[in-house]
Amino acid sequence: MIVEGALPEDFVRRAVPELESAIAQEAKWHGTTDYQDYGMVLICSLYGGAFWDLFDLPSVTLPFETVLGEGCIVYAYTSSSMPPGKQNYSGRIHVDCPRVIPGYVTNMGATILLSDFTEENGATYFLPNSHQRLEAPSEDEFFSRSERLVAPKGSVLFFNARTWHMGGRNTTDQWRHALTINMCRSFMRQRIDIPRAMSHMSLEGLSPKAAQKLGFDVQIPTSMEEYYQPPEKRKFRQRVE
């Protein structure tokens, strides 16, 4: 499902330079731009700002909650940007969820467009109705039946995370920017322990809604002291499942 105009224009204007700064910081950590994930920020929430505020937009969170329940949490939160004149690790036929439970959705994705997506700048390919397939389609089948995510910035594509897809090649001289959220059921574990990864940060400005979605309300106690805390201080305080 593609929802055009899901993001306020001022959010997009603010998010783009913050994302470019985060990409530059991750490249500095790697010590090079010559790595397969260049353009993909691994844990967007480490950079605060717009990356936190996104979860306060009902246009983004409500579709997830409709399918996965109000208590759903982030499984993975990355950027999905494509460098000028390149293709990165997303340029392979893949799914964003390893598990299949017939008739039950465990993970749902959203591609959040901060740039116009065009065929020239690497608009995502996706294979409709492929979410029940265990084996990857052949390249011949994939490219003969796939569709492209061609849509204006500010749009959001919501999809079953089992859908087979791949990023295209950016043949322009400009970055193509996007964020990707993979959300899972509240009782599942995240790909990366986001609250632990953010433990060195000040959480001032992080809304209760954003904290819940990032998994702060479903942290597992690590000691008897943490387990026997009063309700308001417990790390596991999710109210809905």
mmCIF file of C-alpha atoms in Angstrom:
data_model
loop_
_atom_site.group_PDB
_atom_site.id
_atom_site.type_symbol
_atom_site.label_atom_id
_atom_site.label_comp_id
_atom_site.label_asym_id
_atom_site.label_seq_id
_atom_site.Cartn_x
_atom_site.Cartn_y
_atom_site.Cartn_z
ATOM 1 C CA MET A 1 0.000 0.000 0.000
ATOM 2 C CA ILE A 2 1.446 3.367 -1.070
ATOM 3 C CA VAL A 3 0.229 6.406 0.853
ATOM 4 C CA GLU A 4 1.172 9.661 -0.857
ATOM 5 C CA GLY A 5 1.473 12.785 1.283
ATOM 6 C CA ALA A 6 1.891 10.756 4.470
ATOM 7 C CA LEU A 7 4.767 12.955 5.702
ATOM 8 C CA PRO A 8 4.464 16.698 6.392
ATOM 9 C CA GLU A 9 6.652 18.773 4.077
ATOM 10 C CA ASP A 10 8.506 20.369 7.000
ATOM 11 C CA PHE A 11 9.411 16.913 8.328
ATOM 12 C CA VAL A 12 10.952 15.935 4.977
ATOM 13 C CA ARG A 13 12.911 19.202 4.785
ATOM 14 C CA ARG A 14 14.310 18.626 8.277
ATOM 15 C CA ALA A 15 14.962 14.901 7.920
ATOM 16 C CA VAL A 16 17.087 15.030 4.762
ATOM 17 C CA PRO A 17 20.055 17.016 6.152
ATOM 18 C CA GLU A 18 19.894 15.031 9.409
ATOM 19 C CA LEU A 19 20.058 11.795 7.415
ATOM 20 C CA GLU A 20 22.960 13.047 5.296
ATOM 21 C CA SER A 21 24.827 13.921 8.488
ATOM 22 C CA ALA A 22 24.149 10.441 9.908
ATOM 23 C CA ILE A 23 25.378 8.786 6.698
ATOM 24 C CA ALA A 24 28.587 10.815 6.901
ATOM 25 C CA GLN A 25 29.107 9.811 10.549
ATOM 26 C CA GLU A 26 28.636 6.113 9.754
ATOM 27 C CA ALA A 27 31.104 6.356 6.860
ATOM 28 C CA LYS A 28 33.565 7.949 9.282
ATOM 29 C CA TRP A 29 33.073 5.001 11.663
ATOM 30 C CA HIS A 30 33.820 2.571 8.803
ATOM 31 C CA GLY A 31 36.767 4.717 7.734
ATOM 32 C CA THR A 32 35.677 4.634 4.093
ATOM 33 C CA THR A 33 32.700 4.992 1.775
ATOM 34 C CA ASP A 34 33.718 1.796 -0.001
ATOM 35 C CA TYR A 35 31.572 -0.697 1.893
ATOM 36 C CA GLN A 36 28.491 -2.622 0.837
ATOM 37 C CA ASP A 37 26.060 -0.825 3.139
ATOM 38 C CA TYR A 38 27.174 2.730 2.253
ATOM 39 C CA GLY A 39 24.049 4.877 2.462
ATOM 40 C CA MET A 40 22.379 2.630 5.027
ATOM 41 C CA VAL A 41 22.377 4.042 8.571
ATOM 42 C CA LEU A 42 22.195 0.938 10.747
ATOM 43 C CA ILE A 43 20.305 2.328 13.799
ATOM 44 C CA CYS A 44 18.593 5.593 12.889
ATOM 45 C CA SER A 45 17.382 6.242 16.429
ATOM 46 C CA LEU A 46 20.983 6.848 17.561
ATOM 47 C CA TYR A 47 20.815 10.218 15.829
ATOM 48 C CA GLY A 48 17.701 11.645 17.529
ATOM 49 C CA GLY A 49 15.859 14.584 16.007
ATOM 50 C CA ALA A 50 13.608 13.690 13.098
ATOM 51 C CA PHE A 51 14.430 10.004 13.565
ATOM 52 C CA TRP A 52 12.587 10.117 16.895
ATOM 53 C CA ASP A 53 9.819 12.473 15.813
ATOM 54 C CA LEU A 54 8.762 10.125 13.021
ATOM 55 C CA PHE A 55 6.994 7.908 15.569
ATOM 56 C CA ASP A 56 4.736 10.773 16.616
ATOM 57 C CA LEU A 57 3.149 10.833 13.141
ATOM 58 C CA PRO A 58 -0.071 8.760 13.202
ATOM 59 C CA SER A 59 0.161 8.438 9.419
ATOM 60 C CA VAL A 60 3.253 6.301 10.017
ATOM 61 C CA THR A 61 2.388 4.373 13.188
ATOM 62 C CA LEU A 62 -1.330 3.668 12.706
ATOM 63 C CA PRO A 63 -0.985 1.257 9.748
ATOM 64 C CA PHE A 64 1.546 -0.779 11.741
ATOM 65 C CA GLU A 65 -0.726 -0.883 14.777
ATOM 66 C CA THR A 66 -3.746 -1.858 12.680
ATOM 67 C CA VAL A 67 -1.960 -4.992 11.472
ATOM 68 C CA LEU A 68 0.396 -5.870 14.353
ATOM 69 C CA GLY A 69 -1.399 -4.410 17.371
ATOM 70 C CA GLU A 70 -0.923 -1.228 19.342
ATOM 71 C CA GLY A 71 2.047 -2.665 21.226
ATOM 72 C CA CYS A 72 4.145 -3.387 18.133
ATOM 73 C CA ILE A 73 7.809 -2.383 18.298
ATOM 74 C CA VAL A 74 10.666 -1.676 15.931
ATOM 75 C CA TYR A 75 12.532 -4.760 14.725
ATOM 76 C CA ALA A 76 14.939 -2.738 12.576
ATOM 77 C CA TYR A 77 15.181 0.979 11.753
ATOM 78 C CA THR A 78 17.596 1.877 8.990
ATOM 79 C CA SER A 79 17.977 4.338 6.163
ATOM 80 C CA SER A 80 17.463 3.173 2.605
ATOM 81 C CA SER A 81 19.387 5.786 0.683
ATOM 82 C CA MET A 82 21.119 5.155 -2.635
ATOM 83 C CA PRO A 83 24.384 6.984 -3.419
ATOM 84 C CA PRO A 84 24.757 8.845 -6.712
ATOM 85 C CA GLY A 85 25.729 6.566 -9.578
ATOM 86 C CA LYS A 86 25.702 3.449 -7.402
ATOM 87 C CA GLN A 87 23.790 0.510 -6.014
ATOM 88 C CA ASN A 88 24.372 -0.796 -2.489
ATOM 89 C CA TYR A 89 23.670 -4.025 -0.589
ATOM 90 C CA SER A 90 19.905 -3.549 -0.955
ATOM 91 C CA GLY A 91 20.399 -4.306 -4.648
ATOM 92 C CA ARG A 92 19.728 -8.022 -4.276
ATOM 93 C CA ILE A 93 16.448 -9.941 -4.314
ATOM 94 C CA HIS A 94 15.602 -10.409 -0.648
ATOM 95 C CA VAL A 95 13.000 -10.271 2.117
ATOM 96 C CA ASP A 96 13.158 -8.351 5.397
ATOM 97 C CA CYS A 97 11.816 -11.170 7.594
ATOM 98 C CA PRO A 98 13.191 -14.723 7.835
ATOM 99 C CA ARG A 99 10.063 -16.418 9.223
ATOM 100 C CA VAL A 100 6.802 -17.536 7.614
ATOM 101 C CA ILE A 101 3.739 -18.401 9.712
ATOM 102 C CA PRO A 102 0.798 -19.150 7.395
ATOM 103 C CA GLY A 103 -2.030 -16.688 7.954
ATOM 104 C CA TYR A 104 -0.117 -14.672 10.545
ATOM 105 C CA VAL A 105 1.903 -11.508 9.935
ATOM 106 C CA THR A 106 4.909 -11.205 12.250
ATOM 107 C CA ASN A 107 6.705 -8.289 10.584
ATOM 108 C CA MET A 108 5.596 -5.309 8.532
ATOM 109 C CA GLY A 109 7.790 -2.840 6.699
ATOM 110 C CA ALA A 110 7.549 0.772 5.625
ATOM 111 C CA THR A 111 9.715 2.555 3.079
ATOM 112 C CA ILE A 112 9.551 6.258 3.898
ATOM 113 C CA LEU A 113 10.397 8.443 0.916
ATOM 114 C CA LEU A 114 12.472 11.546 1.608
ATOM 115 C CA SER A 115 13.222 11.958 -2.115
ATOM 116 C CA ASP A 116 11.121 11.424 -5.200
ATOM 117 C CA PHE A 117 11.557 7.787 -6.252
ATOM 118 C CA THR A 118 12.111 7.385 -9.989
ATOM 119 C CA GLU A 119 13.337 4.563 -12.180
ATOM 120 C CA GLU A 120 16.473 6.611 -12.828
ATOM 121 C CA ASN A 121 17.444 7.026 -9.168
ATOM 122 C CA GLY A 122 16.903 3.411 -8.146
ATOM 123 C CA ALA A 123 13.230 3.082 -7.232
ATOM 124 C CA THR A 124 12.675 -0.182 -5.349
ATOM 125 C CA TYR A 125 11.529 -3.274 -7.224
ATOM 126 C CA PHE A 126 8.954 -5.466 -5.462
ATOM 127 C CA LEU A 127 7.187 -8.672 -6.459
ATOM 128 C CA PRO A 128 3.450 -8.422 -5.686
ATOM 129 C CA ASN A 129 1.845 -11.225 -3.658
ATOM 130 C CA SER A 130 5.172 -12.926 -3.008
ATOM 131 C CA HIS A 131 5.058 -12.829 0.798
ATOM 132 C CA GLN A 132 4.177 -16.533 1.184
ATOM 133 C CA ARG A 133 7.128 -17.744 -0.880
ATOM 134 C CA LEU A 134 9.930 -19.471 0.989
ATOM 135 C CA GLU A 135 12.373 -19.536 -1.905
ATOM 136 C CA ALA A 136 13.615 -16.510 -3.781
ATOM 137 C CA PRO A 137 12.256 -16.084 -7.304
ATOM 138 C CA SER A 138 14.675 -16.369 -10.182
ATOM 139 C CA GLU A 139 15.940 -13.139 -11.675
ATOM 140 C CA ASP A 140 13.975 -13.846 -14.841
ATOM 141 C CA GLU A 141 10.718 -14.253 -12.945
ATOM 142 C CA PHE A 142 11.415 -11.363 -10.612
ATOM 143 C CA PHE A 143 12.162 -8.808 -13.300
ATOM 144 C CA SER A 144 9.340 -9.994 -15.551
ATOM 145 C CA ARG A 145 6.704 -9.648 -12.818
ATOM 146 C CA SER A 146 8.042 -7.038 -10.414
ATOM 147 C CA GLU A 147 6.741 -3.488 -10.073
ATOM 148 C CA ARG A 148 8.637 -0.304 -9.178
ATOM 149 C CA LEU A 149 8.049 2.043 -6.249
ATOM 150 C CA VAL A 150 7.772 5.239 -8.289
ATOM 151 C CA ALA A 151 6.252 7.878 -6.017
ATOM 152 C CA PRO A 152 6.844 11.458 -4.786
ATOM 153 C CA LYS A 153 8.765 12.316 -1.633
ATOM 154 C CA GLY A 154 6.588 12.313 1.449
ATOM 155 C CA SER A 155 5.019 8.998 0.417
ATOM 156 C CA VAL A 156 5.193 5.801 2.480
ATOM 157 C CA LEU A 157 5.020 2.246 1.151
ATOM 158 C CA PHE A 158 3.668 -0.208 3.737
ATOM 159 C CA PHE A 159 4.317 -3.877 2.966
ATOM 160 C CA ASN A 160 4.456 -7.361 4.413
ATOM 161 C CA ALA A 161 8.129 -7.792 5.330
ATOM 162 C CA ARG A 162 8.113 -11.194 3.610
ATOM 163 C CA THR A 163 7.634 -9.524 0.209
ATOM 164 C CA TRP A 164 10.540 -10.185 -2.164
ATOM 165 C CA HIS A 165 12.112 -6.907 -3.305
ATOM 166 C CA MET A 166 15.382 -5.164 -4.173
ATOM 167 C CA GLY A 167 16.791 -1.665 -4.529
ATOM 168 C CA GLY A 168 17.556 -0.379 -8.002
ATOM 169 C CA ARG A 169 20.666 1.391 -9.279
ATOM 170 C CA ASN A 170 20.858 5.153 -8.896
ATOM 171 C CA THR A 171 22.038 6.420 -12.289
ATOM 172 C CA THR A 172 21.713 10.104 -11.361
ATOM 173 C CA ASP A 173 24.249 12.450 -9.763
ATOM 174 C CA GLN A 174 22.064 13.051 -6.684
ATOM 175 C CA TRP A 175 21.396 10.995 -3.547
ATOM 176 C CA ARG A 176 18.056 9.199 -3.331
ATOM 177 C CA HIS A 177 17.016 9.254 0.323
ATOM 178 C CA ALA A 178 14.586 7.104 2.309
ATOM 179 C CA LEU A 179 14.103 5.497 5.709
ATOM 180 C CA THR A 180 12.986 1.926 6.348
ATOM 181 C CA ILE A 181 11.160 0.699 9.433
ATOM 182 C CA ASN A 182 10.561 -3.005 10.072
ATOM 183 C CA MET A 183 8.044 -3.442 12.888
ATOM 184 C CA CYS A 184 7.311 -6.674 14.747
ATOM 185 C CA ARG A 185 4.932 -7.982 17.401
ATOM 186 C CA SER A 186 5.528 -6.746 20.933
ATOM 187 C CA PHE A 187 6.616 -10.152 22.262
ATOM 188 C CA MET A 188 9.344 -10.556 19.635
ATOM 189 C CA ARG A 189 12.973 -9.487 19.940
ATOM 190 C CA GLN A 190 14.609 -6.749 17.929
ATOM 191 C CA ARG A 191 17.389 -7.359 15.414
ATOM 192 C CA ILE A 192 19.527 -5.000 17.516
ATOM 193 C CA ASP A 193 18.754 -4.167 21.156
ATOM 194 C CA ILE A 194 17.834 -0.525 20.490
ATOM 195 C CA PRO A 195 17.344 0.599 24.126
ATOM 196 C CA ARG A 196 20.734 -0.874 25.003
ATOM 197 C CA ALA A 197 22.310 0.733 21.925
ATOM 198 C CA MET A 198 20.886 4.088 23.050
ATOM 199 C CA SER A 199 21.896 3.682 26.706
ATOM 200 C CA HIS A 200 24.727 6.216 26.371
ATOM 201 C CA MET A 201 22.370 8.922 25.103
ATOM 202 C CA SER A 202 20.255 11.547 26.790
ATOM 203 C CA LEU A 203 16.642 10.661 26.098
ATOM 204 C CA GLU A 204 15.408 14.211 26.583
ATOM 205 C CA GLY A 205 12.967 14.921 23.787
ATOM 206 C CA LEU A 206 12.076 11.279 23.214
ATOM 207 C CA SER A 207 8.281 11.083 23.433
ATOM 208 C CA PRO A 208 6.525 8.227 25.261
ATOM 209 C CA LYS A 209 5.148 7.047 21.910
ATOM 210 C CA ALA A 210 8.593 6.961 20.291
ATOM 211 C CA ALA A 211 10.078 5.232 23.351
ATOM 212 C CA GLN A 212 7.417 2.538 23.213
ATOM 213 C CA LYS A 213 7.932 1.915 19.508
ATOM 214 C CA LEU A 214 11.718 1.741 19.980
ATOM 215 C CA GLY A 215 11.266 -1.025 22.553
ATOM 216 C CA PHE A 216 11.874 0.790 25.831
ATOM 217 C CA ASP A 217 8.676 -0.641 27.336
ATOM 218 C CA VAL A 218 9.594 -4.284 26.682
ATOM 219 C CA GLN A 219 13.102 -4.509 28.114
ATOM 220 C CA ILE A 220 13.764 -7.798 29.885
ATOM 221 C CA PRO A 221 14.967 -7.516 33.504
ATOM 222 C CA THR A 222 18.583 -8.566 33.933
ATOM 223 C CA SER A 223 18.593 -9.045 37.735
ATOM 224 C CA MET A 224 16.374 -9.594 40.750
ATOM 225 C CA GLU A 225 16.748 -5.903 41.578
ATOM 226 C CA GLU A 226 15.330 -4.918 38.208
ATOM 227 C CA TYR A 227 12.565 -7.506 38.410
ATOM 228 C CA TYR A 228 11.310 -6.325 41.814
ATOM 229 C CA GLN A 229 11.049 -2.649 40.920
ATOM 230 C CA PRO A 230 7.717 -0.872 41.480
ATOM 231 C CA PRO A 231 5.530 -0.729 38.343
ATOM 232 C CA GLU A 232 6.515 2.819 37.393
ATOM 233 C CA LYS A 233 10.220 1.880 37.362
ATOM 234 C CA ARG A 234 10.019 -1.503 35.667
ATOM 235 C CA LYS A 235 11.813 -1.905 32.359
ATOM 236 C CA PHE A 236 9.088 -4.237 31.091
ATOM 237 C CA ARG A 237 5.928 -2.204 31.309
ATOM 238 C CA GLN A 238 4.140 -2.870 28.028
ATOM 239 C CA ARG A 239 0.416 -2.544 28.606
ATOM 240 C CA VAL A 240 -0.828 -4.161 25.414
ATOM 241 C CA GLU A 241 0.264 -7.182 23.398
#
